[in-house]
Amino acid sequence: MTTADVLRLDLAHARTVAVELLEAVGAQPDHARATVDNLLFADCSGIASHGLLRLPLYAKAVIAGGINVAPRMRWEAESVGAGLLDADAAFGQVAMEEALRWIEAQRGRASTVTVAVQSSSHFGAGGYWTRRLAEAGWLAIGVSSTGPTVAPFGATRKVLGTNPLSISLPAGAEEPLTADLATSSGAYGKVIGARNAGTSIPEGWAVDAEGNSTTDPEAAMAGALTAFGGHKGSAIAVMLEGLSVVLGEASFAFETEDIWSNPGSRMNVGHMIIAIDPGAFVSSASTAERVQKLRDAVRGAGEAVMAPGDPEQRARAERSKWIPLARSTVDAIDSMAVSVGVPGLAAHSDISHPDISHPDSTVDTKEHQR
């Protein structure tokens, strides 16, 4: 993607437009803000596949009924340190806000808190949630199911989701040490972005409907993505799908229809998040000090070595006032904005030639989750 295909957006204006668009299709104001905060965190972090790229999809899903803007979320099971939340097809971000609120309410009552969520939808960048818990002092692990996109190792049929894993560890004065990744070879959002921009995807990410390797995003969507790391990555993807789903009544990927294919699909996505209080084992200060020691050792292993989360941290420092978006993403958002009667993005954008260190400011800084 060239700089001519990139638009530079004022961050505050982008937030206003995105919130107004979701409110225009019926989202409650606080739900719209929570959802947009998560999407913009992704764009500011260089994770375009999980940013405003998804805003038109969310709006379409609301209009078609796949996402419920008036959910009656309820706790199906609650005990000390364990809860099962039924999200009633809410925005996944809204469900996760409730999950984090409940976890924090357990502080001092349990050393380890686990929340399972059912009847949810896409929750955005998973690292956003585990990072927030780590900022509050918890060690956090998050997993989620998705729609069917990935073929198990040796297969060509979509059975699994991209099944992201995020882990965040508190590190004192510095940002939490965070890893956030898909178990597919590439993020499905990147495939969508490539399709929208008319570009190809890397070799090895996907197979077409006949099982042949393809770099054509349309053929990849008709076929399946591959699991990362061969049979080992495929095994991890299977187990993360289980962890995301089996503690409640969420659907396996092969039981669902993705909202990318049918915006009216009630996907019944499952999430699970585990929060561990380090103060129940050693002091929180000692834990943070040792996490930072690990991070420093990784960074010190070579001149160009970065620890998990470093590229995203650098991107956020550069994008405190603006974000780069693919022209195709801006066009899709503005088309949706026109259809629901709210202002769009393009009037407050310009052709971007950002002076940043990333080689392509609209491409994710890593192989990120779906």
Short mmCIF file of C-alpha atoms in Angstrom, two decimals:
data_model
loop_
_atom_site.label_atom_id
_atom_site.label_comp_id
_atom_site.label_asym_id
_atom_site.label_seq_id
_atom_site.Cartn_x
_atom_site.Cartn_y
_atom_site.Cartn_z
CA MET A 1 0.00 0.00 0.00
CA THR A 2 1.44 3.37 -1.00
CA THR A 3 1.15 6.68 0.86
CA ALA A 4 -1.34 7.77 -1.80
CA ASP A 5 -3.69 5.10 -0.44
CA VAL A 6 -3.41 6.38 3.13
CA LEU A 7 -5.35 9.20 4.73
CA ARG A 8 -4.29 11.02 7.88
CA LEU A 9 -7.18 11.45 10.33
CA ASP A 10 -7.47 13.76 13.31
CA LEU A 11 -7.95 11.37 16.23
CA ALA A 12 -10.54 13.45 18.06
CA HIS A 13 -12.60 13.87 14.89
CA ALA A 14 -12.38 10.17 14.10
CA ARG A 15 -13.69 9.37 17.60
CA THR A 16 -16.58 11.79 17.22
CA VAL A 17 -17.60 10.41 13.81
CA ALA A 18 -17.36 6.79 14.94
CA VAL A 19 -19.43 7.35 18.09
CA GLU A 20 -22.07 9.33 16.19
CA LEU A 21 -22.29 6.60 13.56
CA LEU A 22 -22.93 3.87 16.13
CA GLU A 23 -25.43 6.05 17.97
CA ALA A 24 -27.21 6.71 14.66
CA VAL A 25 -27.83 2.99 14.18
CA GLY A 26 -29.19 2.71 17.73
CA ALA A 27 -26.24 2.09 20.06
CA GLN A 28 -26.52 3.52 23.56
CA PRO A 29 -24.04 6.42 24.01
CA ASP A 30 -21.89 4.68 26.63
CA HIS A 31 -21.87 1.47 24.56
CA ALA A 32 -20.82 3.41 21.46
CA ARG A 33 -18.01 5.13 23.34
CA ALA A 34 -16.71 1.89 24.86
CA THR A 35 -16.71 0.20 21.46
CA VAL A 36 -15.00 3.08 19.68
CA ASP A 37 -12.36 3.42 22.41
CA ASN A 38 -11.37 -0.18 21.77
CA LEU A 39 -11.27 0.26 17.98
CA LEU A 40 -9.18 3.43 18.18
CA PHE A 41 -6.77 1.80 20.63
CA ALA A 42 -6.09 -0.72 17.87
CA ASP A 43 -5.54 1.96 15.22
CA CYS A 44 -3.29 3.96 17.54
CA SER A 45 -1.32 0.78 18.24
CA GLY A 46 -0.74 0.08 14.54
CA ILE A 47 -3.27 -2.77 14.49
CA ALA A 48 -5.38 -1.66 11.54
CA SER A 49 -7.14 -5.02 11.27
CA HIS A 50 -8.92 -4.35 14.59
CA GLY A 51 -9.53 -0.66 14.29
CA LEU A 52 -12.07 1.47 12.44
CA LEU A 53 -11.85 -1.01 9.57
CA ARG A 54 -14.53 -2.87 11.54
CA LEU A 55 -16.82 0.08 12.19
CA PRO A 56 -18.99 -0.36 9.06
CA LEU A 57 -19.30 -4.08 9.84
CA TYR A 58 -20.48 -3.36 13.38
CA ALA A 59 -23.02 -0.85 12.06
CA LYS A 60 -24.31 -3.33 9.48
CA ALA A 61 -24.57 -6.01 12.16
CA VAL A 62 -26.63 -3.68 14.36
CA ILE A 63 -28.97 -2.83 11.49
CA ALA A 64 -29.34 -6.50 10.52
CA GLY A 65 -29.78 -7.71 14.10
CA GLY A 66 -26.50 -9.55 14.58
CA ILE A 67 -25.53 -7.16 17.38
CA ASN A 68 -28.10 -6.21 20.02
CA VAL A 69 -27.99 -2.53 21.02
CA ALA A 70 -30.42 -3.04 23.92
CA PRO A 71 -28.95 -6.11 25.61
CA ARG A 72 -30.18 -7.46 28.92
CA MET A 73 -26.91 -8.91 30.11
CA ARG A 74 -27.13 -11.20 33.11
CA TRP A 75 -24.81 -13.25 35.28
CA GLU A 76 -25.85 -16.87 34.79
CA ALA A 77 -23.50 -18.09 37.51
CA GLU A 78 -21.59 -16.27 40.24
CA SER A 79 -19.36 -17.51 43.02
CA VAL A 80 -16.22 -16.21 44.65
CA GLY A 81 -13.68 -15.86 41.84
CA ALA A 82 -15.87 -17.27 39.06
CA GLY A 83 -18.64 -15.83 36.93
CA LEU A 84 -20.52 -16.66 33.74
CA LEU A 85 -21.92 -13.67 31.86
CA ASP A 86 -24.60 -13.92 29.19
CA ALA A 87 -24.09 -10.86 26.99
CA ASP A 88 -27.40 -11.14 25.08
CA ALA A 89 -25.66 -10.45 21.72
CA ALA A 90 -24.23 -7.12 22.89
CA PHE A 91 -21.18 -5.50 21.36
CA GLY A 92 -18.29 -7.66 22.56
CA GLN A 93 -16.68 -4.52 23.96
CA VAL A 94 -19.74 -3.87 26.12
CA ALA A 95 -19.65 -7.43 27.43
CA MET A 96 -15.97 -7.09 28.27
CA GLU A 97 -16.50 -3.82 30.12
CA GLU A 98 -18.96 -5.67 32.36
CA ALA A 99 -16.54 -8.59 32.76
CA LEU A 100 -13.72 -6.26 33.86
CA ARG A 101 -16.03 -4.45 36.27
CA TRP A 102 -16.99 -7.77 37.88
CA ILE A 103 -13.35 -8.89 38.12
CA GLU A 104 -12.37 -5.70 39.88
CA ALA A 105 -15.25 -6.17 42.33
CA GLN A 106 -13.67 -9.51 43.30
CA ARG A 107 -10.41 -7.88 44.41
CA GLY A 108 -9.57 -9.00 47.92
CA ARG A 109 -12.08 -11.86 47.78
CA ALA A 110 -10.19 -14.20 45.45
CA SER A 111 -6.56 -14.54 44.37
CA THR A 112 -7.60 -15.75 40.92
CA VAL A 113 -10.75 -14.60 39.14
CA THR A 114 -12.14 -16.25 36.02
CA VAL A 115 -14.96 -14.89 33.87
CA ALA A 116 -16.55 -16.76 30.97
CA VAL A 117 -18.77 -14.87 28.54
CA GLN A 118 -21.38 -16.35 26.23
CA SER A 119 -23.78 -14.85 23.67
CA SER A 120 -21.26 -12.17 22.78
CA SER A 121 -19.85 -10.76 19.54
CA HIS A 122 -16.41 -9.64 18.38
CA PHE A 123 -14.60 -7.92 21.27
CA GLY A 124 -11.93 -6.09 19.29
CA ALA A 125 -8.25 -6.22 20.17
CA GLY A 126 -7.93 -8.65 23.07
CA GLY A 127 -4.80 -6.99 24.40
CA TYR A 128 -6.85 -3.91 25.21
CA TRP A 129 -8.66 -5.87 27.92
CA THR A 130 -5.75 -7.78 29.46
CA ARG A 131 -3.63 -4.62 29.38
CA ARG A 132 -6.24 -2.71 31.37
CA LEU A 133 -6.30 -5.45 33.99
CA ALA A 134 -2.50 -5.43 34.19
CA GLU A 135 -2.54 -1.65 34.61
CA ALA A 136 -4.75 -2.30 37.64
CA GLY A 137 -2.19 -4.79 39.01
CA TRP A 138 -3.52 -8.14 37.80
CA LEU A 139 -1.72 -10.74 35.69
CA ALA A 140 -4.25 -11.33 32.93
CA ILE A 141 -4.92 -13.95 30.26
CA GLY A 142 -7.70 -13.58 27.69
CA VAL A 143 -9.00 -15.87 24.95
CA SER A 144 -11.93 -15.71 22.55
CA SER A 145 -13.69 -17.72 19.90
CA THR A 146 -14.55 -16.17 16.52
CA GLY A 147 -16.41 -17.10 13.37
CA PRO A 148 -15.25 -20.06 11.26
CA THR A 149 -12.16 -19.04 9.30
CA VAL A 150 -9.33 -21.50 9.97
CA ALA A 151 -8.70 -25.04 8.73
CA PRO A 152 -7.06 -27.41 11.22
CA PHE A 153 -3.62 -28.69 10.23
CA GLY A 154 -3.92 -31.09 7.29
CA ALA A 155 -7.47 -29.93 6.42
CA THR A 156 -8.92 -27.43 3.96
CA ARG A 157 -12.32 -26.83 5.58
CA LYS A 158 -13.12 -23.98 8.01
CA VAL A 159 -13.59 -25.54 11.44
CA LEU A 160 -11.80 -23.22 13.87
CA GLY A 161 -11.80 -19.51 14.57
CA THR A 162 -8.69 -17.38 14.60
CA ASN A 163 -8.95 -17.83 18.38
CA PRO A 164 -6.79 -15.01 19.77
CA LEU A 165 -4.70 -15.19 22.92
CA SER A 166 -3.63 -12.13 24.90
CA ILE A 167 -1.47 -12.05 28.02
CA SER A 168 -0.52 -8.94 30.00
CA LEU A 169 1.81 -8.72 33.00
CA PRO A 170 2.14 -5.59 35.19
CA ALA A 171 5.55 -3.94 34.95
CA GLY A 172 5.44 -1.06 37.40
CA ALA A 173 6.24 2.32 35.90
CA GLU A 174 6.40 1.04 32.33
CA GLU A 175 3.44 -0.22 30.32
CA PRO A 176 2.39 -3.84 30.97
CA LEU A 177 4.30 -6.51 29.09
CA THR A 178 1.66 -7.62 26.58
CA ALA A 179 1.44 -10.24 23.86
CA ASP A 180 -1.67 -10.41 21.69
CA LEU A 181 -1.85 -12.76 18.76
CA ALA A 182 -4.07 -14.88 16.59
CA THR A 183 -3.63 -18.59 16.18
CA SER A 184 -4.10 -18.20 12.42
CA SER A 185 -1.12 -17.48 10.17
CA GLY A 186 -2.53 -14.01 9.51
CA ALA A 187 -5.35 -11.95 10.93
CA TYR A 188 -8.70 -12.23 9.15
CA GLY A 189 -9.04 -8.46 9.40
CA LYS A 190 -5.89 -8.17 7.30
CA VAL A 191 -7.49 -10.35 4.65
CA ILE A 192 -10.52 -8.05 4.66
CA GLY A 193 -8.25 -5.02 4.45
CA ALA A 194 -6.38 -6.50 1.49
CA ARG A 195 -9.65 -7.29 -0.28
CA ASN A 196 -10.91 -3.75 0.28
CA ALA A 197 -7.64 -2.22 -0.93
CA GLY A 198 -7.28 -4.57 -3.92
CA THR A 199 -3.96 -6.01 -2.72
CA SER A 200 -2.71 -9.55 -2.09
CA ILE A 201 -2.00 -11.41 1.14
CA PRO A 202 1.27 -13.20 1.99
CA GLU A 203 1.96 -16.70 0.74
CA GLY A 204 1.07 -19.38 3.28
CA TRP A 205 -1.74 -17.52 5.00
CA ALA A 206 -4.63 -19.25 3.28
CA VAL A 207 -5.95 -21.89 0.92
CA ASP A 208 -8.72 -21.51 -1.63
CA ALA A 209 -11.91 -23.59 -1.76
CA GLU A 210 -10.01 -26.40 -3.51
CA GLY A 211 -7.27 -26.46 -0.89
CA ASN A 212 -4.62 -24.72 -2.99
CA SER A 213 -2.39 -22.08 -1.44
CA THR A 214 -3.55 -18.60 -2.45
CA THR A 215 -2.53 -14.96 -2.08
CA ASP A 216 -5.91 -13.72 -3.35
CA PRO A 217 -7.95 -12.41 -0.39
CA GLU A 218 -11.27 -13.21 -2.13
CA ALA A 219 -10.14 -16.80 -2.67
CA ALA A 220 -8.95 -16.94 0.95
CA MET A 221 -12.36 -15.84 2.19
CA ALA A 222 -14.00 -18.55 0.07
CA GLY A 223 -11.46 -21.07 1.34
CA ALA A 224 -9.81 -20.98 4.76
CA LEU A 225 -6.94 -19.46 6.67
CA THR A 226 -4.18 -21.74 7.94
CA ALA A 227 -3.21 -22.17 11.57
CA PHE A 228 0.13 -20.69 12.59
CA GLY A 229 3.02 -23.02 13.40
CA GLY A 230 1.79 -26.13 11.62
CA HIS A 231 0.41 -28.93 13.78
CA LYS A 232 1.54 -27.28 17.02
CA GLY A 233 -0.22 -24.01 16.27
CA SER A 234 -3.30 -25.90 15.15
CA ALA A 235 -3.37 -27.76 18.48
CA ILE A 236 -3.15 -24.46 20.37
CA ALA A 237 -6.00 -23.05 18.28
CA VAL A 238 -8.18 -26.04 19.15
CA MET A 239 -7.48 -25.75 22.85
CA LEU A 240 -8.08 -21.98 22.96
CA GLU A 241 -11.42 -22.48 21.24
CA GLY A 242 -12.30 -24.97 23.95
CA LEU A 243 -11.28 -22.60 26.73
CA SER A 244 -13.33 -19.81 25.14
CA VAL A 245 -16.51 -21.84 24.79
CA VAL A 246 -16.91 -24.83 27.09
CA LEU A 247 -17.45 -23.00 30.42
CA GLY A 248 -20.80 -21.76 29.11
CA GLU A 249 -23.09 -22.22 26.13
CA ALA A 250 -21.14 -20.20 23.55
CA SER A 251 -20.92 -21.68 20.06
CA PHE A 252 -17.95 -23.34 18.46
CA ALA A 253 -16.78 -21.64 15.28
CA PHE A 254 -18.07 -24.48 13.11
CA GLU A 255 -21.54 -23.95 14.58
CA THR A 256 -21.70 -20.28 13.58
CA GLU A 257 -22.06 -18.04 10.57
CA ASP A 258 -19.69 -15.08 10.63
CA ILE A 259 -21.12 -11.56 10.54
CA TRP A 260 -18.66 -10.85 7.72
CA SER A 261 -20.81 -13.24 5.66
CA ASN A 262 -24.16 -12.47 7.29
CA PRO A 263 -24.37 -9.29 9.42
CA GLY A 264 -27.61 -10.60 10.92
CA SER A 265 -25.93 -13.65 12.45
CA ARG A 266 -26.17 -13.95 16.23
CA MET A 267 -22.76 -15.57 16.55
CA ASN A 268 -22.85 -16.43 20.26
CA VAL A 269 -19.12 -15.76 20.61
CA GLY A 270 -17.39 -16.96 23.78
CA HIS A 271 -14.64 -15.22 25.74
CA MET A 272 -12.73 -16.26 28.84
CA ILE A 273 -10.51 -14.03 30.94
CA ILE A 274 -8.38 -15.00 33.93
CA ALA A 275 -7.03 -12.38 36.35
CA ILE A 276 -4.42 -13.30 38.96
CA ASP A 277 -3.59 -11.13 41.96
CA PRO A 278 0.19 -11.24 42.43
CA GLY A 279 -0.23 -9.99 45.99
CA ALA A 280 -1.60 -13.41 46.93
CA PHE A 281 1.77 -14.98 46.07
CA VAL A 282 4.48 -12.35 46.52
CA SER A 283 4.29 -8.58 46.66
CA SER A 284 2.88 -6.76 43.65
CA ALA A 285 6.04 -4.64 43.54
CA SER A 286 8.25 -7.72 43.36
CA THR A 287 6.17 -9.16 40.52
CA ALA A 288 6.36 -5.92 38.53
CA GLU A 289 10.12 -5.70 39.09
CA ARG A 290 10.68 -9.24 37.81
CA VAL A 291 8.45 -8.68 34.77
CA GLN A 292 10.53 -5.64 33.88
CA LYS A 293 13.72 -7.65 34.39
CA LEU A 294 12.45 -10.19 31.85
CA ARG A 295 11.52 -7.46 29.37
CA ASP A 296 14.92 -5.80 29.73
CA ALA A 297 16.69 -9.13 29.16
CA VAL A 298 14.75 -9.69 25.94
CA ARG A 299 15.49 -6.17 24.69
CA GLY A 300 19.15 -6.61 25.58
CA ALA A 301 19.52 -9.83 23.61
CA GLY A 302 20.37 -7.98 20.39
CA GLU A 303 20.57 -4.52 18.90
CA ALA A 304 17.21 -4.71 17.10
CA VAL A 305 15.39 -7.03 19.50
CA MET A 306 12.06 -5.86 20.83
CA ALA A 307 9.97 -7.30 23.65
CA PRO A 308 6.30 -8.18 23.10
CA GLY A 309 4.24 -5.01 22.83
CA ASP A 310 7.16 -2.70 21.97
CA PRO A 311 6.03 -1.98 18.38
CA GLU A 312 2.53 -1.12 19.58
CA GLN A 313 3.87 1.08 22.37
CA ARG A 314 5.99 2.98 19.87
CA ALA A 315 3.02 3.40 17.52
CA ARG A 316 0.83 4.79 20.32
CA ALA A 317 3.50 7.36 21.19
CA GLU A 318 3.48 8.55 17.58
CA ARG A 319 -0.30 8.64 17.23
CA SER A 320 -1.52 10.73 20.14
CA LYS A 321 -3.20 13.24 17.81
CA TRP A 322 -3.80 11.42 14.52
CA ILE A 323 -4.17 8.00 12.95
CA PRO A 324 -3.47 6.75 9.43
CA LEU A 325 -6.33 4.89 7.76
CA ALA A 326 -6.50 3.16 4.41
CA ARG A 327 -8.49 5.16 1.90
CA SER A 328 -10.72 2.11 1.40
CA THR A 329 -11.55 2.15 5.14
CA VAL A 330 -12.38 5.86 5.09
CA ASP A 331 -14.56 5.38 2.00
CA ALA A 332 -16.45 2.51 3.65
CA ILE A 333 -17.04 4.51 6.84
CA ASP A 334 -18.17 7.59 4.93
CA SER A 335 -20.54 5.53 2.80
CA MET A 336 -22.12 4.11 5.95
CA ALA A 337 -22.21 7.57 7.55
CA VAL A 338 -24.09 9.00 4.57
CA SER A 339 -26.59 6.14 4.71
CA VAL A 340 -27.44 6.86 8.37
CA GLY A 341 -27.30 10.66 8.11
CA VAL A 342 -24.17 11.59 10.06
CA PRO A 343 -20.99 13.46 9.00
CA GLY A 344 -18.13 11.38 7.63
CA LEU A 345 -14.38 11.32 8.02
CA ALA A 346 -13.01 12.54 4.70
CA ALA A 347 -13.68 16.24 5.26
CA HIS A 348 -11.14 16.22 8.11
CA SER A 349 -8.43 14.09 6.49
CA ASP A 350 -5.52 14.62 4.13
CA ILE A 351 -3.12 12.53 2.12
CA SER A 352 -0.67 11.13 4.64
CA HIS A 353 3.08 11.06 4.34
CA PRO A 354 3.66 10.37 8.03
CA ASP A 355 7.19 10.62 9.33
CA ILE A 356 7.06 7.44 11.37
CA SER A 357 9.36 4.47 11.72
CA HIS A 358 6.89 1.82 10.60
CA PRO A 359 7.37 0.85 6.93
CA ASP A 360 3.62 0.85 6.31
CA SER A 361 1.50 2.77 8.77
CA THR A 362 -1.73 1.04 7.78
CA VAL A 363 -0.42 -2.50 8.20
CA ASP A 364 -0.42 -4.16 11.59
CA THR A 365 2.80 -4.07 13.56
CA LYS A 366 2.50 -7.83 14.08
CA GLU A 367 0.41 -10.80 13.11
CA HIS A 368 -2.53 -9.83 15.22
CA GLN A 369 -5.71 -11.59 16.16
CA ARG A 370 -8.95 -11.69 14.24
#
